[in-house]
Amino acid sequence: MKTSIINRRGFLGLSAAGVAAAALSACTVNSPAPPGSGTSGTGGITIMGNEGEITKDVIAAWQQKNPEAPITFVKYDETRLNAMLAAGSPPDLVRGAGAQITPYLATRKIAKPLDDYIAKSSLFKSSDLESVNDVWKWDGTTQGAGQTYGLTKDWSLDMMFWYNTSVFEEVGAKAPDSANPPTYDDLLEIAKTMTKSEAGKVTRYGLFATSPDVAVLQGMLATAGVSLFSEDFKKVDFSTPEAQKAIRWLGDVATAKAGYTLVDPNPDGWDWPPFSAQRQAMAAGGYWVTGIVGADATAPGFARMAPAPLLGTQRVSPTTSATGHWIPEKAKNADGSFAFLEWFTAGQPAVDRAATGSGLPVIKSLRSNLPAKEAFQKAALEVQKEEDKYAKVLSFSPYATVTALTAAVSDLFPKLVEGSLTAGQFADQANAKCNALLDEGVSRIGG
């Protein structure tokens, strides 16, 4: 995702409730023999996920080798998930953004620790996992330490972006330098020169889509050496100078109409369609976009990856998602779920995903499978190599979800843009709404 940069891994709906309940679609599945977790993997497995990731082909491959472990696939829906959890009958495996949800899941004992499973796996060891998987760890106070509550599917450093080299050349702008990242202010000024309008309608936006997403605000503030959260994660503070700078920047983007925002939403829902059609000069997203570029007819000629911008002076490039899967504590078939999960994470599906460049593999040895034949692929790997030096795990609160906090502040944003709220007033109201949610979380689980 991911200022809120809307991306594939995010584009989290900006309402706390989420979308309408999705229907179950039962796909009886078989799979390559459960790779050595020490579990039989037998029995039905209910997976709540994304059909673009756990595809029909993936399910068919699982079913071919594991007819004894049929899969019922449920399209991810937060409202439905919450209802299933409340009823004590959750899915056996659930998709989630580990960077954002791990403290929440672990503190409430919703997710099952996976360390014992990982220790028994014959497909990989804990030392085979990239450090990004540490976002799935929580020790009660620190994200990145303690037990492991999920496995990343594949990942990117989500604050990075892609740009159209032709448009940069057209306006005489210098291409982003992987050794010297641009500031957010730099990007906005460049984006203004790239944005075009005809008859009062924008025909090309210069910047990627933005919104006041809490996860990405946290990423922006990290480059200024501060956090949106208090040290104990019980409060947020939008009134710090750094947070105010980020909020004003978001408002300036909307006022300038330099990119899609909450007051001028992208009808496509995410950055790739307008970027591919060259109606948008920049698109949010990290290495995972490589796979989409490679499948496009024209994008390989103009699309290049750039480092994460800076709000402050400290170079930090976090993942705000680390999308993967977790097993609910009350899952009926946890053993079978992990058998599928380790195969999906470290088996043939992971090999296939790496070969397309659809994300950085969480298994270290699979990075050598990333594509490097085309110029854009080679360039992306070079930028990624430099960016890896600045990768960092950011922490989020166990007391309220990022989705809920983002929804709480999003309603305020139009008032900021129209001028009925100053940045300071926005901060006061955002603090009140978010801290009420956090207070509720503290009262429910203690702390």
Tab-separated table of C-alpha atoms in Angstrom:
chain	number	residue	atom	x	y	z
A	1	MET	CA	0.000	0.000	0.000
A	2	LYS	CA	1.372	2.196	0.877
A	3	THR	CA	0.078	10.135	3.338
A	4	SER	CA	-1.300	6.883	2.198
A	5	ILE	CA	-0.066	5.377	-0.898
A	6	ILE	CA	-2.663	3.134	-2.403
A	7	ASN	CA	-1.218	-0.023	-3.900
A	8	ARG	CA	-1.977	-3.602	-4.703
A	9	ARG	CA	-0.922	-4.859	-1.313
A	10	GLY	CA	-3.065	-2.282	0.265
A	11	PHE	CA	-5.863	-0.499	-1.271
A	12	LEU	CA	-7.428	-1.432	2.021
A	13	GLY	CA	-10.995	-0.224	1.979
A	14	LEU	CA	-11.206	2.972	3.917
A	15	SER	CA	-14.212	1.896	5.923
A	16	ALA	CA	-13.870	-0.073	9.111
A	17	ALA	CA	-16.533	-2.489	8.050
A	18	GLY	CA	-15.089	-3.507	4.707
A	19	VAL	CA	-17.097	-4.793	1.774
A	20	ALA	CA	-20.173	-6.954	1.680
A	21	ALA	CA	-19.830	-10.597	2.619
A	22	ALA	CA	-18.377	-12.745	-0.104
A	23	ALA	CA	-19.908	-16.035	-1.051
A	24	LEU	CA	-18.121	-19.277	-0.368
A	25	SER	CA	-16.822	-21.011	-3.426
A	26	ALA	CA	-15.860	-24.557	-2.610
A	27	CYS	CA	-12.946	-25.838	-4.624
A	28	THR	CA	-12.054	-29.362	-3.753
A	29	VAL	CA	-8.324	-29.406	-4.040
A	30	ASN	CA	-5.309	-31.602	-3.955
A	31	SER	CA	-1.729	-30.627	-3.628
A	32	PRO	CA	1.822	-31.635	-3.771
A	33	ALA	CA	2.436	-33.807	-0.848
A	34	PRO	CA	2.539	-31.813	2.336
A	35	PRO	CA	6.191	-31.022	2.362
A	36	GLY	CA	7.567	-32.249	5.615
A	37	SER	CA	6.072	-30.214	8.353
A	38	GLY	CA	5.731	-33.353	10.374
A	39	THR	CA	1.958	-33.174	9.871
A	40	SER	CA	-0.241	-35.324	7.713
A	41	GLY	CA	-2.066	-32.403	6.130
A	42	THR	CA	-5.200	-34.542	5.836
A	43	GLY	CA	-8.719	-33.176	6.164
A	44	GLY	CA	-10.443	-30.219	4.577
A	45	ILE	CA	-8.805	-26.802	4.678
A	46	THR	CA	-10.793	-23.577	4.531
A	47	ILE	CA	-8.691	-20.704	3.184
A	48	MET	CA	-9.767	-17.061	3.228
A	49	GLY	CA	-7.548	-15.319	0.719
A	50	ASN	CA	-7.097	-13.590	-2.596
A	51	GLU	CA	-7.948	-15.611	-5.684
A	52	GLY	CA	-5.280	-13.700	-7.604
A	53	GLU	CA	-2.657	-15.234	-5.297
A	54	ILE	CA	-4.056	-18.639	-4.423
A	55	THR	CA	-5.296	-19.234	-7.938
A	56	LYS	CA	-7.340	-22.062	-9.380
A	57	ASP	CA	-4.116	-23.459	-10.846
A	58	VAL	CA	-2.449	-23.419	-7.430
A	59	ILE	CA	-5.456	-25.150	-5.911
A	60	ALA	CA	-5.510	-27.714	-8.726
A	61	ALA	CA	-1.820	-28.487	-8.182
A	62	TRP	CA	-2.439	-28.994	-4.466
A	63	GLN	CA	-5.428	-31.225	-5.142
A	64	GLN	CA	-3.571	-33.405	-7.607
A	65	LYS	CA	-1.129	-34.554	-4.945
A	66	ASN	CA	-3.294	-34.187	-1.858
A	67	PRO	CA	-6.800	-35.438	-2.616
A	68	GLU	CA	-7.177	-36.160	1.071
A	69	ALA	CA	-6.897	-32.421	1.867
A	70	PRO	CA	-9.670	-30.646	-0.102
A	71	ILE	CA	-9.693	-26.857	-0.028
A	72	THR	CA	-12.699	-24.636	0.423
A	73	PHE	CA	-11.699	-21.182	-0.796
A	74	VAL	CA	-13.363	-18.080	0.626
A	75	LYS	CA	-12.717	-14.636	-0.836
A	76	TYR	CA	-11.147	-12.413	1.809
A	77	ASP	CA	-13.645	-10.150	3.530
A	78	GLU	CA	-12.907	-8.496	6.855
A	79	THR	CA	-16.529	-8.327	7.969
A	80	ARG	CA	-17.071	-12.014	7.276
A	81	LEU	CA	-13.775	-12.903	8.948
A	82	ASN	CA	-14.721	-11.026	12.111
A	83	ALA	CA	-18.084	-12.817	12.190
A	84	MET	CA	-16.408	-16.211	11.766
A	85	LEU	CA	-13.899	-15.420	14.505
A	86	ALA	CA	-16.660	-14.270	16.851
A	87	ALA	CA	-18.599	-17.467	16.187
A	88	GLY	CA	-15.559	-19.580	17.019
A	89	SER	CA	-15.448	-21.121	13.535
A	90	PRO	CA	-12.712	-19.230	11.671
A	91	PRO	CA	-11.093	-20.275	8.405
A	92	ASP	CA	-8.068	-22.534	8.746
A	93	LEU	CA	-5.787	-20.105	6.913
A	94	VAL	CA	-6.225	-16.354	6.454
A	95	ARG	CA	-4.547	-13.738	4.283
A	96	GLY	CA	-3.177	-10.673	6.049
A	97	ALA	CA	-0.635	-7.875	6.022
A	98	GLY	CA	1.814	-9.012	8.668
A	99	ALA	CA	3.409	-5.607	9.073
A	100	GLN	CA	0.089	-4.161	10.198
A	101	ILE	CA	-1.834	-6.886	11.979
A	102	THR	CA	0.658	-9.032	13.898
A	103	PRO	CA	0.600	-7.133	17.229
A	104	TYR	CA	-3.203	-7.064	17.123
A	105	LEU	CA	-3.540	-10.790	16.346
A	106	ALA	CA	-0.908	-11.908	18.825
A	107	THR	CA	-2.068	-9.772	21.730
A	108	ARG	CA	-5.624	-11.028	21.377
A	109	LYS	CA	-4.419	-14.615	20.902
A	110	ILE	CA	-6.299	-14.802	17.623
A	111	ALA	CA	-3.384	-16.267	15.645
A	112	LYS	CA	-1.502	-19.466	16.380
A	113	PRO	CA	2.297	-19.279	16.838
A	114	LEU	CA	4.020	-21.149	13.999
A	115	ASP	CA	7.477	-21.671	15.473
A	116	ASP	CA	6.980	-25.370	16.259
A	117	TYR	CA	5.697	-25.984	12.742
A	118	ILE	CA	8.624	-24.120	11.207
A	119	ALA	CA	11.092	-26.094	13.313
A	120	LYS	CA	9.686	-29.363	11.875
A	121	SER	CA	9.490	-28.218	8.248
A	122	SER	CA	11.644	-30.057	5.726
A	123	LEU	CA	11.117	-27.336	3.118
A	124	PHE	CA	12.795	-24.500	5.003
A	125	LYS	CA	14.330	-23.478	8.304
A	126	SER	CA	13.738	-20.244	10.167
A	127	SER	CA	17.213	-19.142	9.029
A	128	ASP	CA	16.066	-19.479	5.404
A	129	LEU	CA	13.529	-16.695	5.854
A	130	GLU	CA	14.334	-13.144	4.843
A	131	SER	CA	14.371	-10.730	7.762
A	132	VAL	CA	11.181	-9.139	6.429
A	133	ASN	CA	9.284	-12.059	7.941
A	134	ASP	CA	10.175	-10.630	11.335
A	135	VAL	CA	7.164	-8.332	10.938
A	136	TRP	CA	5.137	-11.439	11.812
A	137	LYS	CA	6.856	-11.607	15.232
A	138	TRP	CA	5.590	-10.070	18.453
A	139	ASP	CA	6.935	-10.510	21.984
A	140	GLY	CA	4.317	-8.454	23.766
A	141	THR	CA	6.080	-5.125	23.377
A	142	THR	CA	8.180	-5.214	20.215
A	143	GLN	CA	7.301	-6.098	16.647
A	144	GLY	CA	10.134	-8.065	15.078
A	145	ALA	CA	10.910	-10.111	18.196
A	146	GLY	CA	9.260	-13.085	19.866
A	147	GLN	CA	7.108	-15.819	18.386
A	148	THR	CA	6.209	-16.007	14.689
A	149	TYR	CA	2.527	-15.675	13.821
A	150	GLY	CA	2.547	-15.867	10.034
A	151	LEU	CA	4.546	-16.359	6.862
A	152	THR	CA	5.041	-13.743	4.171
A	153	LYS	CA	3.995	-14.847	0.689
A	154	ASP	CA	6.371	-12.519	-1.105
A	155	TRP	CA	7.151	-8.918	-0.378
A	156	SER	CA	8.392	-5.508	-1.416
A	157	LEU	CA	9.565	-2.327	0.225
A	158	ASP	CA	6.214	-0.654	-0.205
A	159	MET	CA	7.138	3.012	0.027
A	160	MET	CA	9.011	2.769	-3.276
A	161	PHE	CA	7.397	3.861	-6.523
A	162	TRP	CA	7.596	3.439	-10.283
A	163	TYR	CA	7.890	6.253	-12.785
A	164	ASN	CA	7.437	6.840	-16.499
A	165	THR	CA	10.830	7.699	-17.970
A	166	SER	CA	9.229	9.332	-21.034
A	167	VAL	CA	7.202	11.757	-18.955
A	168	PHE	CA	10.210	12.682	-16.828
A	169	GLU	CA	12.147	13.403	-20.036
A	170	GLU	CA	9.201	15.343	-21.459
A	171	VAL	CA	9.221	17.851	-18.586
A	172	GLY	CA	13.001	17.917	-18.240
A	173	ALA	CA	12.990	16.303	-14.797
A	174	LYS	CA	15.924	14.285	-13.562
A	175	ALA	CA	15.150	10.602	-13.097
A	176	PRO	CA	15.115	9.447	-9.453
A	177	ASP	CA	18.533	8.322	-8.233
A	178	SER	CA	18.681	5.136	-6.168
A	179	ALA	CA	21.582	6.579	-4.175
A	180	ASN	CA	19.822	9.901	-3.474
A	181	PRO	CA	16.075	9.494	-3.015
A	182	PRO	CA	13.764	12.429	-3.752
A	183	THR	CA	11.816	14.149	-1.016
A	184	TYR	CA	8.030	14.143	-1.000
A	185	ASP	CA	8.141	17.872	-1.683
A	186	ASP	CA	10.380	17.257	-4.700
A	187	LEU	CA	7.940	14.721	-6.090
A	188	LEU	CA	4.963	17.012	-5.677
A	189	GLU	CA	6.679	19.873	-7.496
A	190	ILE	CA	7.685	17.555	-10.343
A	191	ALA	CA	4.209	16.029	-10.422
A	192	LYS	CA	2.626	19.455	-10.877
A	193	THR	CA	4.607	19.951	-14.092
A	194	MET	CA	3.567	16.499	-15.341
A	195	THR	CA	-0.134	16.898	-14.633
A	196	LYS	CA	-2.200	17.868	-17.672
A	197	SER	CA	-5.791	19.029	-18.013
A	198	GLU	CA	-8.179	19.603	-20.875
A	199	ALA	CA	-11.519	21.365	-20.587
A	200	GLY	CA	-11.229	21.352	-16.813
A	201	LYS	CA	-10.586	17.628	-16.613
A	202	VAL	CA	-7.264	16.075	-15.651
A	203	THR	CA	-5.989	13.886	-18.475
A	204	ARG	CA	-2.715	12.905	-16.830
A	205	TYR	CA	-1.784	12.925	-13.173
A	206	GLY	CA	1.835	13.372	-12.213
A	207	LEU	CA	1.844	11.598	-8.837
A	208	PHE	CA	0.791	8.236	-7.477
A	209	ALA	CA	-2.484	8.055	-5.539
A	210	THR	CA	-2.379	9.218	-1.921
A	211	SER	CA	-4.625	9.127	1.147
A	212	PRO	CA	-4.167	9.474	4.921
A	213	ASP	CA	-3.440	5.789	5.465
A	214	VAL	CA	-1.936	5.222	8.911
A	215	ALA	CA	0.513	2.547	7.727
A	216	VAL	CA	2.058	4.778	5.126
A	217	LEU	CA	2.041	7.831	7.379
A	218	GLN	CA	4.067	5.703	9.765
A	219	GLY	CA	6.468	4.950	6.915
A	220	MET	CA	6.787	8.620	5.991
A	221	LEU	CA	7.439	9.638	9.593
A	222	ALA	CA	10.120	6.976	9.947
A	223	THR	CA	12.295	8.990	7.563
A	224	ALA	CA	12.054	11.840	10.061
A	225	GLY	CA	13.032	9.595	12.955
A	226	VAL	CA	9.646	9.630	14.683
A	227	SER	CA	6.584	7.417	15.056
A	228	LEU	CA	2.900	8.218	14.836
A	229	PHE	CA	2.431	6.087	17.954
A	230	SER	CA	3.509	6.647	21.536
A	231	GLU	CA	6.177	4.314	22.895
A	232	ASP	CA	3.558	2.070	24.498
A	233	PHE	CA	1.329	2.162	21.367
A	234	LYS	CA	-1.633	3.389	23.402
A	235	LYS	CA	-1.838	6.774	21.688
A	236	VAL	CA	-1.271	8.425	18.333
A	237	ASP	CA	-0.198	12.002	17.792
A	238	PHE	CA	-0.933	13.772	14.529
A	239	SER	CA	0.151	17.099	16.012
A	240	THR	CA	3.920	16.607	15.983
A	241	PRO	CA	5.799	18.825	13.510
A	242	GLU	CA	6.626	15.774	11.395
A	243	ALA	CA	3.055	14.493	11.300
A	244	GLN	CA	1.778	17.980	10.497
A	245	LYS	CA	4.238	18.178	7.609
A	246	ALA	CA	2.931	14.896	6.216
A	247	ILE	CA	-0.708	15.933	6.594
A	248	ARG	CA	-0.099	19.283	4.911
A	249	TRP	CA	1.694	17.517	2.071
A	250	LEU	CA	-1.307	15.259	1.527
A	251	GLY	CA	-3.578	18.289	1.498
A	252	ASP	CA	-1.301	20.064	-0.972
A	253	VAL	CA	-1.428	17.072	-3.322
A	254	ALA	CA	-5.222	17.152	-3.280
A	255	THR	CA	-5.391	20.921	-3.720
A	256	ALA	CA	-2.990	20.797	-6.661
A	257	LYS	CA	-4.868	17.851	-8.182
A	258	ALA	CA	-1.496	16.319	-8.938
A	259	GLY	CA	-2.673	12.801	-8.185
A	260	TYR	CA	-5.713	10.788	-7.210
A	261	THR	CA	-6.847	11.375	-3.603
A	262	LEU	CA	-9.857	10.677	-1.386
A	263	VAL	CA	-11.550	13.780	-2.817
A	264	ASP	CA	-10.708	12.756	-6.375
A	265	PRO	CA	-10.667	8.951	-6.219
A	266	ASN	CA	-9.162	6.709	-8.835
A	267	PRO	CA	-12.048	4.975	-10.642
A	268	ASP	CA	-9.800	1.980	-11.282
A	269	GLY	CA	-9.132	1.519	-7.576
A	270	TRP	CA	-5.355	1.353	-7.829
A	271	ASP	CA	-2.415	2.899	-9.644
A	272	TRP	CA	-1.539	0.353	-12.302
A	273	PRO	CA	-4.341	0.882	-14.890
A	274	PRO	CA	-3.766	4.644	-15.301
A	275	PHE	CA	0.016	4.216	-15.087
A	276	SER	CA	-0.017	1.520	-17.762
A	277	ALA	CA	-2.205	3.723	-19.976
A	278	GLN	CA	0.208	6.633	-19.337
A	279	ARG	CA	-2.527	8.677	-17.690
A	280	GLN	CA	-0.428	8.754	-14.529
A	281	ALA	CA	3.311	9.432	-14.466
A	282	MET	CA	4.095	7.631	-11.193
A	283	ALA	CA	2.672	4.558	-9.480
A	284	ALA	CA	3.107	3.458	-5.892
A	285	GLY	CA	4.625	0.057	-5.315
A	286	GLY	CA	7.851	-1.804	-4.792
A	287	TYR	CA	9.524	-4.700	-6.550
A	288	TRP	CA	6.289	-6.685	-6.952
A	289	VAL	CA	5.264	-4.351	-9.791
A	290	THR	CA	8.028	-5.945	-11.900
A	291	GLY	CA	5.753	-8.879	-12.616
A	292	ILE	CA	2.958	-6.621	-13.828
A	293	VAL	CA	5.312	-4.567	-15.977
A	294	GLY	CA	6.601	-7.742	-17.604
A	295	ALA	CA	3.098	-8.830	-18.538
A	296	ASP	CA	2.262	-5.452	-20.112
A	297	ALA	CA	2.653	-4.753	-23.831
A	298	THR	CA	4.318	-1.338	-23.540
A	299	ALA	CA	5.317	-0.701	-19.920
A	300	PRO	CA	8.739	-2.415	-20.149
A	301	GLY	CA	9.827	0.448	-22.380
A	302	PHE	CA	9.009	3.273	-19.973
A	303	ALA	CA	8.512	1.899	-16.446
A	304	ARG	CA	11.368	2.027	-13.929
A	305	MET	CA	11.495	1.556	-10.168
A	306	ALA	CA	12.595	4.302	-7.776
A	307	PRO	CA	13.643	4.434	-4.103
A	308	ALA	CA	11.304	5.392	-1.280
A	309	PRO	CA	10.956	9.183	-0.924
A	310	LEU	CA	11.939	11.097	2.205
A	311	LEU	CA	9.825	13.243	4.472
A	312	GLY	CA	12.806	13.857	6.752
A	313	THR	CA	16.509	13.198	6.375
A	314	GLN	CA	16.840	9.581	7.537
A	315	ARG	CA	16.746	7.024	4.778
A	316	VAL	CA	14.280	4.277	5.721
A	317	SER	CA	12.489	1.919	3.363
A	318	PRO	CA	9.932	-0.232	5.160
A	319	THR	CA	7.436	-2.783	4.029
A	320	THR	CA	4.023	-1.654	5.185
A	321	SER	CA	2.372	-4.927	4.265
A	322	ALA	CA	4.484	-8.136	4.058
A	323	THR	CA	1.334	-9.836	2.874
A	324	GLY	CA	1.110	-13.474	3.793
A	325	HIS	CA	-1.034	-15.882	5.762
A	326	TRP	CA	-1.743	-16.805	9.369
A	327	ILE	CA	-3.503	-19.667	11.103
A	328	PRO	CA	-6.257	-18.840	13.606
A	329	GLU	CA	-5.834	-20.253	17.102
A	330	LYS	CA	-9.196	-21.980	16.740
A	331	ALA	CA	-8.569	-23.369	13.253
A	332	LYS	CA	-10.043	-26.848	12.899
A	333	ASN	CA	-7.191	-28.087	10.706
A	334	ALA	CA	-4.071	-26.202	11.712
A	335	ASP	CA	-1.780	-29.054	10.665
A	336	GLY	CA	-3.256	-29.242	7.189
A	337	SER	CA	-3.152	-25.456	6.919
A	338	PHE	CA	0.549	-25.321	7.646
A	339	ALA	CA	1.200	-28.161	5.195
A	340	PHE	CA	-0.414	-26.039	2.501
A	341	LEU	CA	1.223	-22.831	3.753
A	342	GLU	CA	4.788	-24.158	3.711
A	343	TRP	CA	4.287	-25.560	0.208
A	344	PHE	CA	2.786	-22.279	-0.994
A	345	THR	CA	5.557	-20.262	0.701
A	346	ALA	CA	8.612	-22.374	-0.110
A	347	GLY	CA	7.527	-24.976	-2.651
A	348	GLN	CA	6.792	-24.875	-6.375
A	349	PRO	CA	4.279	-21.996	-6.200
A	350	ALA	CA	6.988	-19.825	-4.630
A	351	VAL	CA	9.483	-20.847	-7.305
A	352	ASP	CA	6.979	-19.940	-10.016
A	353	ARG	CA	6.149	-16.575	-8.444
A	354	ALA	CA	9.812	-15.631	-8.125
A	355	ALA	CA	10.432	-16.369	-11.790
A	356	THR	CA	7.831	-13.776	-12.804
A	357	GLY	CA	9.118	-11.038	-10.492
A	358	SER	CA	5.765	-10.752	-8.759
A	359	GLY	CA	7.445	-9.947	-5.475
A	360	LEU	CA	10.618	-10.708	-3.587
A	361	PRO	CA	10.548	-14.278	-2.257
A	362	VAL	CA	10.650	-14.665	1.501
A	363	ILE	CA	12.902	-17.713	1.078
A	364	LYS	CA	16.431	-16.363	0.613
A	365	SER	CA	17.600	-19.000	-1.869
A	366	LEU	CA	14.756	-18.189	-4.267
A	367	ARG	CA	16.000	-14.668	-4.922
A	368	SER	CA	18.318	-16.113	-7.570
A	369	ASN	CA	15.170	-17.060	-9.514
A	370	LEU	CA	14.130	-13.439	-10.015
A	371	PRO	CA	14.051	-12.406	-13.695
A	372	ALA	CA	16.941	-10.346	-15.062
A	373	LYS	CA	16.659	-10.728	-18.834
A	374	GLU	CA	15.000	-7.437	-19.756
A	375	ALA	CA	16.406	-3.950	-19.120
A	376	PHE	CA	13.613	-2.984	-16.711
A	377	GLN	CA	14.159	-6.200	-14.744
A	378	LYS	CA	17.888	-5.593	-14.422
A	379	ALA	CA	17.284	-1.990	-13.406
A	380	ALA	CA	14.738	-3.018	-10.763
A	381	LEU	CA	17.159	-5.502	-9.224
A	382	GLU	CA	19.886	-2.863	-9.045
A	383	VAL	CA	17.602	-0.367	-7.341
A	384	GLN	CA	16.362	-3.070	-4.992
A	385	LYS	CA	19.906	-4.052	-4.054
A	386	GLU	CA	20.612	-0.488	-2.939
A	387	GLU	CA	17.252	-0.127	-1.205
A	388	ASP	CA	17.769	-3.317	0.805
A	389	LYS	CA	20.348	-1.444	2.881
A	390	TYR	CA	17.597	0.742	4.326
A	391	ALA	CA	14.896	-1.858	4.935
A	392	LYS	CA	13.305	-1.596	8.356
A	393	VAL	CA	10.551	-3.191	10.397
A	394	LEU	CA	8.054	-0.611	11.639
A	395	SER	CA	5.825	-1.245	14.628
A	396	PHE	CA	2.067	-0.824	14.900
A	397	SER	CA	-0.305	-0.859	17.821
A	398	PRO	CA	-1.815	-4.057	19.221
A	399	TYR	CA	-4.822	-2.087	20.445
A	400	ALA	CA	-6.498	-1.135	17.136
A	401	THR	CA	-6.087	-2.202	13.540
A	402	VAL	CA	-4.510	0.035	10.929
A	403	THR	CA	-7.716	-0.304	8.909
A	404	ALA	CA	-9.846	1.038	11.763
A	405	LEU	CA	-7.467	3.905	12.528
A	406	THR	CA	-7.281	4.867	8.861
A	407	ALA	CA	-11.061	4.829	8.559
A	408	ALA	CA	-11.309	7.116	11.584
A	409	VAL	CA	-9.201	9.856	9.998
A	410	SER	CA	-10.287	9.494	6.383
A	411	ASP	CA	-13.603	11.277	6.957
A	412	LEU	CA	-11.664	14.333	8.111
A	413	PHE	CA	-9.566	14.622	4.983
A	414	PRO	CA	-12.140	16.289	2.678
A	415	LYS	CA	-12.624	18.995	5.317
A	416	LEU	CA	-8.867	19.599	5.343
A	417	VAL	CA	-8.792	19.978	1.570
A	418	GLU	CA	-11.798	22.291	1.402
A	419	GLY	CA	-10.296	24.467	4.121
A	420	SER	CA	-12.856	23.957	6.871
A	421	LEU	CA	-10.150	22.280	8.955
A	422	THR	CA	-6.583	23.461	9.386
A	423	ALA	CA	-3.832	20.852	9.688
A	424	GLY	CA	-3.806	21.513	13.418
A	425	GLN	CA	-7.550	21.028	13.725
A	426	PHE	CA	-7.296	17.878	11.630
A	427	ALA	CA	-4.692	16.606	14.106
A	428	ASP	CA	-6.862	17.398	17.126
A	429	GLN	CA	-9.857	15.556	15.722
A	430	ALA	CA	-7.789	12.672	14.363
A	431	ASN	CA	-6.126	12.255	17.744
A	432	ALA	CA	-9.486	12.221	19.500
A	433	LYS	CA	-11.008	9.641	17.166
A	434	CYS	CA	-7.989	7.344	16.979
A	435	ASN	CA	-7.159	7.527	20.654
A	436	ALA	CA	-10.753	6.612	21.504
A	437	LEU	CA	-10.281	3.441	19.441
A	438	LEU	CA	-6.973	2.725	21.135
A	439	ASP	CA	-8.456	3.343	24.579
A	440	GLU	CA	-11.178	0.844	23.790
A	441	GLY	CA	-8.570	-1.710	22.774
A	442	VAL	CA	-6.569	-1.143	25.946
A	443	SER	CA	-9.675	-1.604	28.082
A	444	ARG	CA	-10.527	-4.860	26.329
A	445	ILE	CA	-7.160	-6.578	26.548
A	446	GLY	CA	-5.414	-4.638	29.298
A	447	GLY	CA	-2.061	-2.963	29.079
